């Protein structure tokens, strides 16, 4: 419950001119991991953002989630900073700017 509240209150913060749009999480069932499902979901999300006119978004992910950090970097996320969403736990902030990809 505490982490849920921390996440809700974090969302209300405005830091470093971050985009309003945010991907909170991508979770893939264990049986489907390593098969490109997260990549497909991410690409669908980007397509949906573009359709809705959203060309900037962010992801905040726990620094200790190394595989997730690598995934977001592989998907083109630009590391901006570290922050603390959950007390005593560092998180990494990534940003995407899709302005150059408008079609």
Short mmCIF file of N, CA and C in Angstrom, two decimals:
data_model
loop_
_atom_site.label_atom_id
_atom_site.label_comp_id
_atom_site.label_asym_id
_atom_site.label_seq_id
_atom_site.Cartn_x
_atom_site.Cartn_y
_atom_site.Cartn_z
N UNK A 1 0.82 -1.19 0.00
CA UNK A 1 0.00 0.00 0.00
C UNK A 1 0.88 1.26 0.00
N UNK A 2 1.96 1.23 0.79
CA UNK A 2 2.84 2.40 0.87
C UNK A 2 3.41 2.74 -0.50
N UNK A 3 3.88 1.71 -1.24
CA UNK A 3 4.48 1.97 -2.55
C UNK A 3 3.45 2.49 -3.54
N UNK A 4 2.21 2.05 -3.43
CA UNK A 4 1.14 2.56 -4.29
C UNK A 4 0.93 4.05 -4.04
N UNK A 5 0.86 4.43 -2.78
CA UNK A 5 0.69 5.85 -2.44
C UNK A 5 1.90 6.68 -2.89
N UNK A 6 3.09 6.14 -2.71
CA UNK A 6 4.29 6.86 -3.15
C UNK A 6 4.26 7.08 -4.66
N UNK A 7 3.82 6.08 -5.39
CA UNK A 7 3.72 6.21 -6.84
C UNK A 7 2.70 7.26 -7.22
N UNK A 8 1.54 7.27 -6.55
CA UNK A 8 0.51 8.27 -6.84
C UNK A 8 1.02 9.68 -6.58
N UNK A 9 1.69 9.87 -5.45
CA UNK A 9 2.19 11.21 -5.12
C UNK A 9 3.35 11.61 -6.00
N UNK A 10 4.15 10.66 -6.44
CA UNK A 10 5.24 10.97 -7.35
C UNK A 10 4.68 11.52 -8.65
N UNK A 11 3.59 10.92 -9.15
CA UNK A 11 3.00 11.34 -10.41
C UNK A 11 2.62 12.81 -10.40
N UNK A 12 2.28 13.32 -9.24
CA UNK A 12 1.85 14.71 -9.15
C UNK A 12 3.02 15.69 -9.22
N UNK A 13 4.23 15.21 -8.99
CA UNK A 13 5.40 16.09 -9.02
C UNK A 13 5.73 16.51 -10.44
N UNK A 14 6.22 17.72 -10.59
CA UNK A 14 6.74 18.21 -11.87
C UNK A 14 8.23 18.41 -11.68
N UNK A 15 9.02 17.61 -12.37
CA UNK A 15 10.47 17.71 -12.25
C UNK A 15 11.11 17.89 -13.61
N UNK A 16 12.09 18.73 -13.70
CA UNK A 16 12.96 18.84 -14.89
C UNK A 16 12.19 18.93 -16.19
N UNK A 17 11.05 19.61 -16.20
CA UNK A 17 10.28 19.74 -17.43
C UNK A 17 10.02 18.38 -18.08
N UNK A 18 9.66 17.40 -17.27
CA UNK A 18 9.37 16.07 -17.78
C UNK A 18 8.03 16.04 -18.51
N UNK A 19 7.89 15.15 -19.48
CA UNK A 19 6.60 15.03 -20.16
C UNK A 19 5.51 14.58 -19.19
N UNK A 20 4.27 14.95 -19.49
CA UNK A 20 3.14 14.51 -18.67
C UNK A 20 2.85 13.03 -18.91
N UNK A 21 2.95 12.58 -20.16
CA UNK A 21 2.65 11.19 -20.49
C UNK A 21 3.72 10.28 -19.89
N UNK A 22 3.27 9.15 -19.34
CA UNK A 22 4.21 8.25 -18.68
C UNK A 22 3.79 6.80 -18.89
N UNK A 23 4.76 5.99 -19.22
CA UNK A 23 4.58 4.54 -19.22
C UNK A 23 4.93 4.07 -17.82
N UNK A 24 3.98 3.49 -17.12
CA UNK A 24 4.24 3.07 -15.75
C UNK A 24 4.99 1.75 -15.70
N UNK A 25 4.64 0.81 -16.57
CA UNK A 25 5.29 -0.49 -16.50
C UNK A 25 4.91 -1.36 -17.68
N UNK A 26 5.81 -2.22 -18.08
CA UNK A 26 5.51 -3.29 -19.02
C UNK A 26 5.85 -4.57 -18.28
N UNK A 27 4.87 -5.46 -18.23
CA UNK A 27 5.08 -6.75 -17.57
C UNK A 27 4.70 -7.85 -18.54
N UNK A 28 5.58 -8.81 -18.69
CA UNK A 28 5.34 -9.94 -19.59
C UNK A 28 5.38 -11.22 -18.76
N UNK A 29 4.35 -12.03 -18.91
CA UNK A 29 4.31 -13.31 -18.21
C UNK A 29 5.57 -14.11 -18.52
N UNK A 30 6.05 -14.81 -17.51
CA UNK A 30 7.33 -15.52 -17.60
C UNK A 30 7.41 -16.44 -18.83
N UNK A 31 6.32 -17.12 -19.17
CA UNK A 31 6.33 -18.03 -20.32
C UNK A 31 6.59 -17.32 -21.64
N UNK A 32 6.34 -16.01 -21.69
CA UNK A 32 6.50 -15.25 -22.93
C UNK A 32 7.74 -14.36 -22.93
N UNK A 33 8.48 -14.36 -21.84
CA UNK A 33 9.68 -13.52 -21.78
C UNK A 33 10.75 -14.06 -22.73
N UNK A 34 11.52 -13.14 -23.29
CA UNK A 34 12.58 -13.52 -24.21
C UNK A 34 12.09 -13.81 -25.62
N UNK A 35 10.83 -13.48 -25.89
CA UNK A 35 10.24 -13.76 -27.21
C UNK A 35 9.84 -12.48 -27.94
N UNK A 36 10.30 -11.35 -27.45
CA UNK A 36 10.02 -10.08 -28.11
C UNK A 36 8.67 -9.46 -27.77
N UNK A 37 7.98 -10.00 -26.78
CA UNK A 37 6.65 -9.48 -26.44
C UNK A 37 6.73 -8.06 -25.86
N UNK A 38 7.68 -7.80 -24.98
CA UNK A 38 7.81 -6.46 -24.39
C UNK A 38 8.10 -5.44 -25.49
N UNK A 39 8.94 -5.80 -26.42
CA UNK A 39 9.27 -4.91 -27.55
C UNK A 39 8.01 -4.60 -28.36
N UNK A 40 7.21 -5.64 -28.65
CA UNK A 40 5.97 -5.45 -29.42
C UNK A 40 5.00 -4.54 -28.66
N UNK A 41 4.86 -4.77 -27.36
CA UNK A 41 3.98 -3.92 -26.55
C UNK A 41 4.45 -2.47 -26.56
N UNK A 42 5.77 -2.29 -26.43
CA UNK A 42 6.33 -0.94 -26.41
C UNK A 42 6.07 -0.23 -27.73
N UNK A 43 6.29 -0.93 -28.84
CA UNK A 43 6.06 -0.33 -30.16
C UNK A 43 4.59 0.03 -30.35
N UNK A 44 3.69 -0.83 -29.89
CA UNK A 44 2.25 -0.53 -29.97
C UNK A 44 1.91 0.71 -29.15
N UNK A 45 2.52 0.84 -27.97
CA UNK A 45 2.29 2.01 -27.15
C UNK A 45 2.76 3.28 -27.86
N UNK A 46 3.94 3.23 -28.44
CA UNK A 46 4.48 4.39 -29.17
C UNK A 46 3.55 4.75 -30.32
N UNK A 47 3.07 3.74 -31.06
CA UNK A 47 2.12 4.00 -32.15
C UNK A 47 0.85 4.67 -31.63
N UNK A 48 0.35 4.19 -30.50
CA UNK A 48 -0.87 4.77 -29.91
C UNK A 48 -0.62 6.21 -29.45
N UNK A 49 0.53 6.44 -28.82
CA UNK A 49 0.87 7.82 -28.42
C UNK A 49 0.85 8.74 -29.64
N UNK A 50 1.50 8.31 -30.72
CA UNK A 50 1.55 9.14 -31.94
C UNK A 50 0.15 9.41 -32.48
N UNK A 51 -0.70 8.37 -32.49
CA UNK A 51 -2.08 8.53 -32.97
C UNK A 51 -2.81 9.58 -32.15
N UNK A 52 -2.53 9.63 -30.86
CA UNK A 52 -3.20 10.58 -29.96
C UNK A 52 -2.49 11.93 -29.88
N UNK A 53 -1.42 12.10 -30.67
CA UNK A 53 -0.70 13.37 -30.65
C UNK A 53 0.22 13.55 -29.46
N UNK A 54 0.61 12.45 -28.85
CA UNK A 54 1.54 12.50 -27.71
C UNK A 54 2.92 12.17 -28.26
N UNK A 55 3.82 13.13 -28.23
CA UNK A 55 5.14 12.95 -28.83
C UNK A 55 6.28 12.97 -27.82
N UNK A 56 5.94 13.07 -26.54
CA UNK A 56 6.95 13.00 -25.49
C UNK A 56 6.39 12.17 -24.35
N UNK A 57 7.20 11.26 -23.81
CA UNK A 57 6.76 10.51 -22.65
C UNK A 57 7.97 10.07 -21.84
N UNK A 58 7.68 9.61 -20.64
CA UNK A 58 8.75 9.23 -19.72
C UNK A 58 8.46 7.87 -19.12
N UNK A 59 9.51 7.27 -18.56
CA UNK A 59 9.43 6.05 -17.78
C UNK A 59 10.31 6.25 -16.57
N UNK A 60 9.80 5.87 -15.41
CA UNK A 60 10.60 5.87 -14.18
C UNK A 60 10.68 4.42 -13.74
N UNK A 61 11.91 3.90 -13.63
CA UNK A 61 12.09 2.48 -13.33
C UNK A 61 13.14 2.33 -12.24
N UNK A 62 12.90 1.38 -11.36
CA UNK A 62 13.85 1.14 -10.27
C UNK A 62 15.25 0.85 -10.78
N UNK A 63 16.23 1.52 -10.22
CA UNK A 63 17.63 1.34 -10.64
C UNK A 63 18.09 -0.10 -10.48
N UNK A 64 17.49 -0.81 -9.53
CA UNK A 64 17.89 -2.19 -9.28
C UNK A 64 17.29 -3.16 -10.31
N UNK A 65 16.37 -2.70 -11.14
CA UNK A 65 15.78 -3.52 -12.19
C UNK A 65 16.62 -3.41 -13.46
N UNK A 66 17.78 -4.03 -13.41
CA UNK A 66 18.79 -3.89 -14.46
C UNK A 66 18.26 -4.28 -15.83
N UNK A 67 17.55 -5.39 -15.92
CA UNK A 67 17.02 -5.84 -17.22
C UNK A 67 16.03 -4.82 -17.78
N UNK A 68 15.19 -4.25 -16.91
CA UNK A 68 14.23 -3.25 -17.36
C UNK A 68 14.94 -1.99 -17.84
N UNK A 69 15.96 -1.56 -17.10
CA UNK A 69 16.74 -0.38 -17.51
C UNK A 69 17.37 -0.61 -18.88
N UNK A 70 17.96 -1.79 -19.06
CA UNK A 70 18.58 -2.13 -20.36
C UNK A 70 17.53 -2.12 -21.47
N UNK A 71 16.36 -2.67 -21.18
CA UNK A 71 15.28 -2.70 -22.18
C UNK A 71 14.91 -1.29 -22.61
N UNK A 72 14.67 -0.40 -21.65
CA UNK A 72 14.27 0.96 -22.01
C UNK A 72 15.38 1.69 -22.76
N UNK A 73 16.62 1.44 -22.42
CA UNK A 73 17.73 2.04 -23.16
C UNK A 73 17.76 1.49 -24.59
N UNK A 74 17.56 0.19 -24.73
CA UNK A 74 17.54 -0.44 -26.05
C UNK A 74 16.40 0.12 -26.90
N UNK A 75 15.30 0.48 -26.26
CA UNK A 75 14.15 1.03 -26.97
C UNK A 75 14.29 2.53 -27.23
N UNK A 76 15.45 3.09 -26.95
CA UNK A 76 15.74 4.48 -27.29
C UNK A 76 15.52 5.48 -26.18
N UNK A 77 15.29 5.01 -24.99
CA UNK A 77 15.10 5.94 -23.87
C UNK A 77 16.38 6.69 -23.56
N UNK A 78 16.24 7.96 -23.30
CA UNK A 78 17.38 8.81 -22.94
C UNK A 78 17.38 8.96 -21.42
N UNK A 79 18.43 8.50 -20.78
CA UNK A 79 18.54 8.62 -19.32
C UNK A 79 18.67 10.09 -18.96
N UNK A 80 17.83 10.54 -18.03
CA UNK A 80 17.86 11.94 -17.60
C UNK A 80 18.47 12.10 -16.22
N UNK A 81 18.00 11.29 -15.28
CA UNK A 81 18.43 11.50 -13.91
C UNK A 81 18.00 10.32 -13.05
N UNK A 82 18.45 10.37 -11.80
CA UNK A 82 17.95 9.44 -10.80
C UNK A 82 17.04 10.21 -9.86
N UNK A 83 16.07 9.52 -9.32
CA UNK A 83 15.13 10.13 -8.39
C UNK A 83 14.76 9.08 -7.34
N UNK A 84 13.97 9.45 -6.39
CA UNK A 84 13.50 8.52 -5.38
C UNK A 84 11.98 8.56 -5.35
N UNK A 85 11.36 7.52 -5.87
CA UNK A 85 9.91 7.40 -5.84
C UNK A 85 9.50 6.69 -4.55
N UNK A 86 10.17 5.58 -4.26
CA UNK A 86 9.92 4.81 -3.06
C UNK A 86 11.05 5.07 -2.08
N UNK A 87 10.70 5.34 -0.84
CA UNK A 87 11.66 5.72 0.19
C UNK A 87 12.84 4.76 0.24
N UNK A 88 14.04 5.32 0.07
CA UNK A 88 15.27 4.55 0.16
C UNK A 88 15.63 3.76 -1.08
N UNK A 89 14.86 3.89 -2.16
CA UNK A 89 15.12 3.16 -3.39
C UNK A 89 15.31 4.14 -4.54
N UNK A 90 16.42 4.02 -5.25
CA UNK A 90 16.68 4.89 -6.39
C UNK A 90 15.96 4.38 -7.63
N UNK A 91 15.52 5.33 -8.44
CA UNK A 91 14.88 5.03 -9.72
C UNK A 91 15.55 5.85 -10.80
N UNK A 92 15.53 5.32 -12.01
CA UNK A 92 16.09 6.02 -13.16
C UNK A 92 14.96 6.59 -14.00
N UNK A 93 15.14 7.82 -14.48
CA UNK A 93 14.15 8.49 -15.31
C UNK A 93 14.65 8.49 -16.75
N UNK A 94 13.83 7.93 -17.64
CA UNK A 94 14.13 7.93 -19.08
C UNK A 94 13.08 8.75 -19.80
N UNK A 95 13.46 9.34 -20.93
CA UNK A 95 12.55 10.17 -21.70
C UNK A 95 12.65 9.80 -23.18
N UNK A 96 11.52 9.90 -23.86
CA UNK A 96 11.47 9.73 -25.31
C UNK A 96 10.89 10.99 -25.91
N UNK A 97 11.45 11.42 -27.02
CA UNK A 97 10.91 12.55 -27.79
C UNK A 97 10.67 12.02 -29.20
N UNK A 98 9.41 11.88 -29.54
CA UNK A 98 9.03 11.29 -30.82
C UNK A 98 8.78 12.34 -31.89
N UNK A 99 9.12 13.59 -31.62
CA UNK A 99 8.84 14.69 -32.55
C UNK A 99 9.46 14.43 -33.92
N UNK A 100 10.67 13.88 -33.96
CA UNK A 100 11.36 13.63 -35.22
C UNK A 100 10.77 12.43 -35.96
N UNK A 101 9.92 11.66 -35.28
CA UNK A 101 9.38 10.45 -35.88
C UNK A 101 7.96 10.64 -36.38
N UNK A 102 7.45 11.86 -36.37
CA UNK A 102 6.07 12.11 -36.85
C UNK A 102 5.99 11.74 -38.32
N UNK A 103 4.93 11.05 -38.67
CA UNK A 103 4.74 10.70 -40.07
C UNK A 103 3.32 10.96 -40.51
#
